[in-house]
């Protein structure tokens, strides 16, 4: 948040700096033209997230998680640059595969309560909210994360899946949308998306898809 405030306060004095490289960027652009040009746009192909014996989840992201896309995702998450959610949602909406964002409700990936308190916001919720405004889809903030936080670093995929199983659930009193589109900022192993899908399906969702702003290569 401080970064965003400082940026705003300095705006009349200096042209806005690119979030990725620090060069001057246009007044309305978070990235300079060079970093914009270097964005790793992915095709509209969806990837299938799978875990043993479960329904696969179709997932899609417009960008590879590197360069400018990585810088924007990190600035939103760690520097509190919440206005970037608008830019990121615009990029998602503009290049989404046909049919993906036509129907369903947008479900943000939940953040552990302790982490949310520390950060002050959930970046996935900001992104889902901006995407809802842009697409007209409803926002269904119905999931929560429970259990000890634990770190995901240094764990392999199976360990992460096991740790997440049961750690995501539908909030008490909330209902799972019939068609859910789970929204996160970054898609890495897919373990989190699968845990969300599992919770939604067991609470009655009939279709679950996943959308992220960026994904790591090979995913
Ligand atoms: Zn740049």
PDB file of C-alpha atoms and ligand atoms in Angstrom:
ATOM      1  CA  UNK A   1       0.000   0.000   0.000  1.00  0.00           C
ATOM      2  CA  UNK A   2       2.817   2.362   0.883  1.00  0.00           C
ATOM      3  CA  UNK A   3       4.361   1.833  -2.545  1.00  0.00           C
ATOM      4  CA  UNK A   4       1.103   2.819  -4.213  1.00  0.00           C
ATOM      5  CA  UNK A   5       0.714   5.894  -2.020  1.00  0.00           C
ATOM      6  CA  UNK A   6       4.259   7.040  -2.650  1.00  0.00           C
ATOM      7  CA  UNK A   7       3.737   6.462  -6.353  1.00  0.00           C
ATOM      8  CA  UNK A   8       0.594   8.566  -6.244  1.00  0.00           C
ATOM      9  CA  UNK A   9       2.234  11.317  -4.213  1.00  0.00           C
ATOM     10  CA  UNK A  10       5.161  11.536  -6.623  1.00  0.00           C
ATOM     11  CA  UNK A  11       3.022  11.349  -9.738  1.00  0.00           C
ATOM     12  CA  UNK A  12       3.045  15.103 -10.463  1.00  0.00           C
ATOM     13  CA  UNK A  13       6.843  15.213 -10.128  1.00  0.00           C
ATOM     14  CA  UNK A  14       8.018  12.204 -12.060  1.00  0.00           C
ATOM     15  CA  UNK A  15       6.519  10.085 -14.815  1.00  0.00           C
ATOM     16  CA  UNK A  16       5.263   6.735 -13.457  1.00  0.00           C
ATOM     17  CA  UNK A  17       7.918   4.056 -13.348  1.00  0.00           C
ATOM     18  CA  UNK A  18       7.544   0.655 -14.965  1.00  0.00           C
ATOM     19  CA  UNK A  19       6.739  -1.985 -12.328  1.00  0.00           C
ATOM     20  CA  UNK A  20       9.151  -4.416 -13.971  1.00  0.00           C
ATOM     21  CA  UNK A  21      12.267  -2.412 -14.824  1.00  0.00           C
ATOM     22  CA  UNK A  22      11.806   1.029 -13.289  1.00  0.00           C
ATOM     23  CA  UNK A  23      12.068   2.893 -16.615  1.00  0.00           C
ATOM     24  CA  UNK A  24       9.502   5.582 -17.160  1.00  0.00           C
ATOM     25  CA  UNK A  25       6.144   4.287 -18.304  1.00  0.00           C
ATOM     26  CA  UNK A  26       3.135   6.072 -19.761  1.00  0.00           C
ATOM     27  CA  UNK A  27       0.769   7.814 -17.377  1.00  0.00           C
ATOM     28  CA  UNK A  28      -1.816   5.037 -17.516  1.00  0.00           C
ATOM     29  CA  UNK A  29       0.483   2.077 -18.083  1.00  0.00           C
ATOM     30  CA  UNK A  30       2.036  -0.010 -15.321  1.00  0.00           C
ATOM     31  CA  UNK A  31       4.725  -1.300 -17.689  1.00  0.00           C
ATOM     32  CA  UNK A  32       7.035   0.525 -20.077  1.00  0.00           C
ATOM     33  CA  UNK A  33       6.666  -0.234 -23.765  1.00  0.00           C
ATOM     34  CA  UNK A  34       9.659  -2.553 -23.755  1.00  0.00           C
ATOM     35  CA  UNK A  35       8.342  -4.682 -20.869  1.00  0.00           C
ATOM     36  CA  UNK A  36       4.866  -4.634 -22.414  1.00  0.00           C
ATOM     37  CA  UNK A  37       6.340  -5.894 -25.659  1.00  0.00           C
ATOM     38  CA  UNK A  38       8.165  -8.647 -23.809  1.00  0.00           C
ATOM     39  CA  UNK A  39       5.073 -10.092 -22.139  1.00  0.00           C
ATOM     40  CA  UNK A  40       4.824 -13.846 -22.648  1.00  0.00           C
ATOM     41  CA  UNK A  41       1.324 -14.182 -24.044  1.00  0.00           C
ATOM     42  CA  UNK A  42       0.052 -17.740 -24.003  1.00  0.00           C
ATOM     43  CA  UNK A  43      -2.428 -19.184 -26.447  1.00  0.00           C
ATOM     44  CA  UNK A  44      -6.059 -19.665 -25.510  1.00  0.00           C
ATOM     45  CA  UNK A  45      -5.359 -23.330 -24.932  1.00  0.00           C
ATOM     46  CA  UNK A  46      -6.561 -24.607 -21.561  1.00  0.00           C
ATOM     47  CA  UNK A  47      -4.470 -26.926 -19.416  1.00  0.00           C
ATOM     48  CA  UNK A  48      -6.000 -29.768 -17.471  1.00  0.00           C
ATOM     49  CA  UNK A  49      -5.229 -29.970 -13.776  1.00  0.00           C
ATOM     50  CA  UNK A  50      -5.501 -33.473 -12.470  1.00  0.00           C
ATOM     51  CA  UNK A  51      -5.016 -35.420  -9.337  1.00  0.00           C
ATOM     52  CA  UNK A  52      -5.510 -39.111  -8.899  1.00  0.00           C
ATOM     53  CA  UNK A  53      -9.094 -40.271  -9.168  1.00  0.00           C
ATOM     54  CA  UNK A  54     -10.597 -36.808  -9.363  1.00  0.00           C
ATOM     55  CA  UNK A  55     -12.400 -34.799 -11.948  1.00  0.00           C
ATOM     56  CA  UNK A  56      -9.874 -32.797 -14.000  1.00  0.00           C
ATOM     57  CA  UNK A  57     -10.177 -29.026 -13.882  1.00  0.00           C
ATOM     58  CA  UNK A  58      -9.702 -26.934 -16.996  1.00  0.00           C
ATOM     59  CA  UNK A  59      -7.445 -24.009 -16.240  1.00  0.00           C
ATOM     60  CA  UNK A  60      -6.337 -21.064 -18.301  1.00  0.00           C
ATOM     61  CA  UNK A  61      -4.122 -18.001 -17.909  1.00  0.00           C
ATOM     62  CA  UNK A  62      -3.293 -15.357 -20.507  1.00  0.00           C
ATOM     63  CA  UNK A  63       0.362 -14.914 -19.572  1.00  0.00           C
ATOM     64  CA  UNK A  64       3.514 -16.790 -18.672  1.00  0.00           C
ATOM     65  CA  UNK A  65       4.699 -16.021 -15.151  1.00  0.00           C
ATOM     66  CA  UNK A  66       7.858 -14.097 -16.012  1.00  0.00           C
ATOM     67  CA  UNK A  67       9.013 -10.591 -16.898  1.00  0.00           C
ATOM     68  CA  UNK A  68       6.319  -7.935 -16.758  1.00  0.00           C
ATOM     69  CA  UNK A  69       3.530 -10.349 -15.776  1.00  0.00           C
ATOM     70  CA  UNK A  70       5.561 -11.595 -12.823  1.00  0.00           C
ATOM     71  CA  UNK A  71       6.355  -8.020 -11.812  1.00  0.00           C
ATOM     72  CA  UNK A  72       2.688  -6.990 -11.870  1.00  0.00           C
ATOM     73  CA  UNK A  73       1.538 -10.081  -9.936  1.00  0.00           C
ATOM     74  CA  UNK A  74       4.226  -9.482  -7.307  1.00  0.00           C
ATOM     75  CA  UNK A  75       3.466  -5.754  -7.052  1.00  0.00           C
ATOM     76  CA  UNK A  76      -0.204  -6.530  -6.456  1.00  0.00           C
ATOM     77  CA  UNK A  77       0.570  -9.180  -3.870  1.00  0.00           C
ATOM     78  CA  UNK A  78       3.567  -7.776  -2.019  1.00  0.00           C
ATOM     79  CA  UNK A  79       3.512  -4.015  -2.665  1.00  0.00           C
ATOM     80  CA  UNK A  80      -0.210  -3.522  -2.255  1.00  0.00           C
ATOM     81  CA  UNK A  81      -0.597  -2.057  -5.729  1.00  0.00           C
ATOM     82  CA  UNK A  82      -4.263  -3.030  -5.755  1.00  0.00           C
ATOM     83  CA  UNK A  83      -5.105  -0.842  -8.742  1.00  0.00           C
ATOM     84  CA  UNK A  84      -3.145  -3.333 -10.841  1.00  0.00           C
ATOM     85  CA  UNK A  85      -6.008  -5.792 -10.408  1.00  0.00           C
ATOM     86  CA  UNK A  86      -7.876  -3.708 -13.008  1.00  0.00           C
ATOM     87  CA  UNK A  87      -5.100  -4.017 -15.576  1.00  0.00           C
ATOM     88  CA  UNK A  88      -4.708  -7.718 -14.911  1.00  0.00           C
ATOM     89  CA  UNK A  89      -8.459  -8.360 -15.133  1.00  0.00           C
ATOM     90  CA  UNK A  90      -8.564  -6.438 -18.418  1.00  0.00           C
ATOM     91  CA  UNK A  91      -5.815  -8.637 -19.835  1.00  0.00           C
ATOM     92  CA  UNK A  92      -7.647 -11.783 -18.713  1.00  0.00           C
ATOM     93  CA  UNK A  93     -11.002 -10.659 -20.114  1.00  0.00           C
ATOM     94  CA  UNK A  94      -9.532  -9.499 -23.416  1.00  0.00           C
ATOM     95  CA  UNK A  95      -7.878 -12.791 -24.277  1.00  0.00           C
ATOM     96  CA  UNK A  96     -10.010 -15.444 -22.562  1.00  0.00           C
ATOM     97  CA  UNK A  97     -10.941 -18.429 -24.725  1.00  0.00           C
ATOM     98  CA  UNK A  98     -14.455 -18.286 -26.165  1.00  0.00           C
ATOM     99  CA  UNK A  99     -17.044 -19.495 -23.690  1.00  0.00           C
ATOM    100  CA  UNK A 100     -14.804 -19.517 -20.616  1.00  0.00           C
ATOM    101  CA  UNK A 101     -16.110 -16.301 -19.075  1.00  0.00           C
ATOM    102  CA  UNK A 102     -19.618 -16.379 -20.568  1.00  0.00           C
ATOM    103  CA  UNK A 103     -21.333 -17.949 -17.593  1.00  0.00           C
ATOM    104  CA  UNK A 104     -20.631 -19.098 -14.074  1.00  0.00           C
ATOM    105  CA  UNK A 105     -19.667 -17.274 -10.906  1.00  0.00           C
ATOM    106  CA  UNK A 106     -16.201 -16.069  -9.998  1.00  0.00           C
ATOM    107  CA  UNK A 107     -14.778 -17.669  -6.866  1.00  0.00           C
ATOM    108  CA  UNK A 108     -11.543 -16.175  -5.471  1.00  0.00           C
ATOM    109  CA  UNK A 109      -8.950 -18.590  -4.102  1.00  0.00           C
ATOM    110  CA  UNK A 110      -9.052 -17.945  -0.353  1.00  0.00           C
ATOM    111  CA  UNK A 111      -6.068 -16.722   1.602  1.00  0.00           C
ATOM    112  CA  UNK A 112      -5.311 -18.108   5.037  1.00  0.00           C
ATOM    113  CA  UNK A 113      -6.867 -15.693   7.591  1.00  0.00           C
ATOM    114  CA  UNK A 114      -3.506 -14.930   9.217  1.00  0.00           C
ATOM    115  CA  UNK A 115      -1.944 -14.054   5.897  1.00  0.00           C
ATOM    116  CA  UNK A 116      -4.911 -11.983   4.852  1.00  0.00           C
ATOM    117  CA  UNK A 117      -4.722 -10.014   8.092  1.00  0.00           C
ATOM    118  CA  UNK A 118      -1.053  -9.322   7.557  1.00  0.00           C
ATOM    119  CA  UNK A 119      -1.445  -8.330   3.914  1.00  0.00           C
ATOM    120  CA  UNK A 120      -4.703  -6.456   4.442  1.00  0.00           C
ATOM    121  CA  UNK A 121      -6.344  -7.909   1.364  1.00  0.00           C
ATOM    122  CA  UNK A 122      -6.578 -11.049  -0.738  1.00  0.00           C
ATOM    123  CA  UNK A 123      -5.060 -10.474  -4.165  1.00  0.00           C
ATOM    124  CA  UNK A 124      -7.206 -13.222  -5.729  1.00  0.00           C
ATOM    125  CA  UNK A 125     -10.329 -11.531  -4.389  1.00  0.00           C
ATOM    126  CA  UNK A 126      -9.241  -8.154  -5.824  1.00  0.00           C
ATOM    127  CA  UNK A 127      -8.608  -9.792  -9.157  1.00  0.00           C
ATOM    128  CA  UNK A 128     -11.931 -11.689  -9.129  1.00  0.00           C
ATOM    129  CA  UNK A 129     -13.758  -8.503  -8.165  1.00  0.00           C
ATOM    130  CA  UNK A 130     -12.220  -6.546 -11.048  1.00  0.00           C
ATOM    131  CA  UNK A 131     -12.982  -9.423 -13.402  1.00  0.00           C
ATOM    132  CA  UNK A 132     -16.601  -9.509 -12.194  1.00  0.00           C
ATOM    133  CA  UNK A 133     -17.003  -5.814 -12.975  1.00  0.00           C
ATOM    134  CA  UNK A 134     -15.512  -6.278 -16.400  1.00  0.00           C
ATOM    135  CA  UNK A 135     -17.412  -9.421 -17.421  1.00  0.00           C
ATOM    136  CA  UNK A 136     -20.710  -8.954 -15.596  1.00  0.00           C
ATOM    137  CA  UNK A 137     -20.263 -12.337 -13.914  1.00  0.00           C
ATOM    138  CA  UNK A 138     -21.248 -12.566 -10.265  1.00  0.00           C
ATOM    139  CA  UNK A 139     -18.648 -12.788  -7.521  1.00  0.00           C
ATOM    140  CA  UNK A 140     -19.063 -15.721  -5.135  1.00  0.00           C
ATOM    141  CA  UNK A 141     -16.512 -15.315  -2.350  1.00  0.00           C
ATOM    142  CA  UNK A 142     -17.597 -18.617  -0.793  1.00  0.00           C
ATOM    143  CA  UNK A 143     -14.355 -20.436   0.060  1.00  0.00           C
ATOM    144  CA  UNK A 144     -12.160 -20.223   3.125  1.00  0.00           C
ATOM    145  CA  UNK A 145      -8.883 -21.731   4.144  1.00  0.00           C
ATOM    146  CA  UNK A 146      -8.652 -23.513   7.448  1.00  0.00           C
ATOM    147  CA  UNK A 147      -6.067 -25.351   9.445  1.00  0.00           C
ATOM    148  CA  UNK A 148      -2.455 -24.496  10.198  1.00  0.00           C
ATOM    149  CA  UNK A 149      -0.854 -22.309   7.599  1.00  0.00           C
ATOM    150  CA  UNK A 150       2.396 -24.131   6.920  1.00  0.00           C
ATOM    151  CA  UNK A 151       4.599 -23.136   4.052  1.00  0.00           C
ATOM    152  CA  UNK A 152       4.395 -24.587   0.581  1.00  0.00           C
ATOM    153  CA  UNK A 153       8.085 -24.094  -0.027  1.00  0.00           C
ATOM    154  CA  UNK A 154      10.168 -27.208  -0.293  1.00  0.00           C
ATOM    155  CA  UNK A 155       7.250 -29.570  -0.560  1.00  0.00           C
ATOM    156  CA  UNK A 156       6.677 -31.711  -3.580  1.00  0.00           C
ATOM    157  CA  UNK A 157       3.385 -31.727  -5.402  1.00  0.00           C
ATOM    158  CA  UNK A 158       1.924 -34.762  -3.632  1.00  0.00           C
ATOM    159  CA  UNK A 159       2.789 -33.293  -0.245  1.00  0.00           C
ATOM    160  CA  UNK A 160       1.208 -29.993  -1.200  1.00  0.00           C
ATOM    161  CA  UNK A 161      -1.930 -31.730  -2.417  1.00  0.00           C
ATOM    162  CA  UNK A 162      -2.162 -33.720   0.791  1.00  0.00           C
ATOM    163  CA  UNK A 163      -1.634 -30.615   2.921  1.00  0.00           C
ATOM    164  CA  UNK A 164      -4.262 -28.690   1.009  1.00  0.00           C
ATOM    165  CA  UNK A 165      -6.843 -31.461   1.064  1.00  0.00           C
ATOM    166  CA  UNK A 166      -9.395 -30.397   3.594  1.00  0.00           C
ATOM    167  CA  UNK A 167      -7.661 -27.052   4.108  1.00  0.00           C
ATOM    168  CA  UNK A 168     -10.068 -25.351   1.698  1.00  0.00           C
ATOM    169  CA  UNK A 169     -13.776 -25.459   2.368  1.00  0.00           C
ATOM    170  CA  UNK A 170     -16.983 -23.641   1.566  1.00  0.00           C
ATOM    171  CA  UNK A 171     -17.609 -20.973   4.179  1.00  0.00           C
ATOM    172  CA  UNK A 172     -20.341 -21.767   6.661  1.00  0.00           C
ATOM    173  CA  UNK A 173     -23.617 -20.263   5.474  1.00  0.00           C
ATOM    174  CA  UNK A 174     -22.334 -19.774   1.919  1.00  0.00           C
ATOM    175  CA  UNK A 175     -23.346 -21.936  -1.001  1.00  0.00           C
ATOM    176  CA  UNK A 176     -21.228 -23.191  -3.871  1.00  0.00           C
ATOM    177  CA  UNK A 177     -22.285 -21.831  -7.268  1.00  0.00           C
ATOM    178  CA  UNK A 178     -23.553 -24.403  -9.765  1.00  0.00           C
ATOM    179  CA  UNK A 179     -20.902 -23.255 -12.224  1.00  0.00           C
ATOM    180  CA  UNK A 180     -17.770 -21.920 -10.606  1.00  0.00           C
ATOM    181  CA  UNK A 181     -14.752 -20.211 -12.120  1.00  0.00           C
ATOM    182  CA  UNK A 182     -12.001 -20.183  -9.522  1.00  0.00           C
ATOM    183  CA  UNK A 183      -9.759 -17.110  -9.786  1.00  0.00           C
ATOM    184  CA  UNK A 184      -6.162 -16.808  -8.619  1.00  0.00           C
ATOM    185  CA  UNK A 185      -3.281 -14.509  -9.471  1.00  0.00           C
ATOM    186  CA  UNK A 186      -0.736 -17.173 -10.341  1.00  0.00           C
ATOM    187  CA  UNK A 187      -1.098 -20.817 -11.287  1.00  0.00           C
ATOM    188  CA  UNK A 188       1.901 -22.943 -10.380  1.00  0.00           C
ATOM    189  CA  UNK A 189       1.393 -26.623  -9.528  1.00  0.00           C
ATOM    190  CA  UNK A 190      -2.391 -26.408  -9.627  1.00  0.00           C
ATOM    191  CA  UNK A 191      -2.633 -27.927  -6.143  1.00  0.00           C
ATOM    192  CA  UNK A 192      -4.510 -24.930  -4.753  1.00  0.00           C
ATOM    193  CA  UNK A 193      -6.950 -24.850  -7.680  1.00  0.00           C
ATOM    194  CA  UNK A 194      -7.608 -28.576  -7.256  1.00  0.00           C
ATOM    195  CA  UNK A 195      -8.243 -28.152  -3.546  1.00  0.00           C
ATOM    196  CA  UNK A 196     -10.740 -25.368  -4.339  1.00  0.00           C
ATOM    197  CA  UNK A 197     -12.409 -27.519  -6.985  1.00  0.00           C
ATOM    198  CA  UNK A 198     -12.684 -30.416  -4.573  1.00  0.00           C
ATOM    199  CA  UNK A 199     -14.342 -28.217  -1.939  1.00  0.00           C
ATOM    200  CA  UNK A 200     -16.749 -26.699  -4.469  1.00  0.00           C
ATOM    201  CA  UNK A 201     -17.722 -30.032  -6.017  1.00  0.00           C
ATOM    202  CA  UNK A 202     -18.371 -31.613  -2.658  1.00  0.00           C
ATOM    203  CA  UNK A 203     -20.614 -28.650  -1.839  1.00  0.00           C
ATOM    204  CA  UNK A 204     -22.631 -29.039  -5.032  1.00  0.00           C
ATOM    205  CA  UNK A 205     -20.844 -27.262  -7.893  1.00  0.00           C
ATOM    206  CA  UNK A 206     -21.452 -29.104 -11.149  1.00  0.00           C
ATOM    207  CA  UNK A 207     -18.757 -27.420 -13.205  1.00  0.00           C
ATOM    208  CA  UNK A 208     -15.509 -25.889 -12.021  1.00  0.00           C
ATOM    209  CA  UNK A 209     -13.012 -24.089 -14.225  1.00  0.00           C
ATOM    210  CA  UNK A 210      -9.936 -22.130 -13.166  1.00  0.00           C
ATOM    211  CA  UNK A 211      -8.554 -18.810 -14.345  1.00  0.00           C
ATOM    212  CA  UNK A 212      -5.305 -17.184 -13.291  1.00  0.00           C
ATOM    213  CA  UNK A 213      -3.470 -14.092 -14.477  1.00  0.00           C
ATOM    214  CA  UNK A 214      -0.234 -15.948 -15.146  1.00  0.00           C
ATOM    215  CA  UNK A 215       1.042 -19.487 -15.021  1.00  0.00           C
ATOM    216  CA  UNK A 216       4.447 -21.036 -14.718  1.00  0.00           C
ATOM    217  CA  UNK A 217       5.804 -22.716 -17.840  1.00  0.00           C
ATOM    218  CA  UNK A 218       5.063 -26.403 -18.209  1.00  0.00           C
ATOM    219  CA  UNK A 219       1.823 -26.024 -16.350  1.00  0.00           C
TER     220      UNK A 219
HETATM  221 ZN1  LIG B   1       9.883  -1.849 -18.080  1.00  0.00          ZN
END
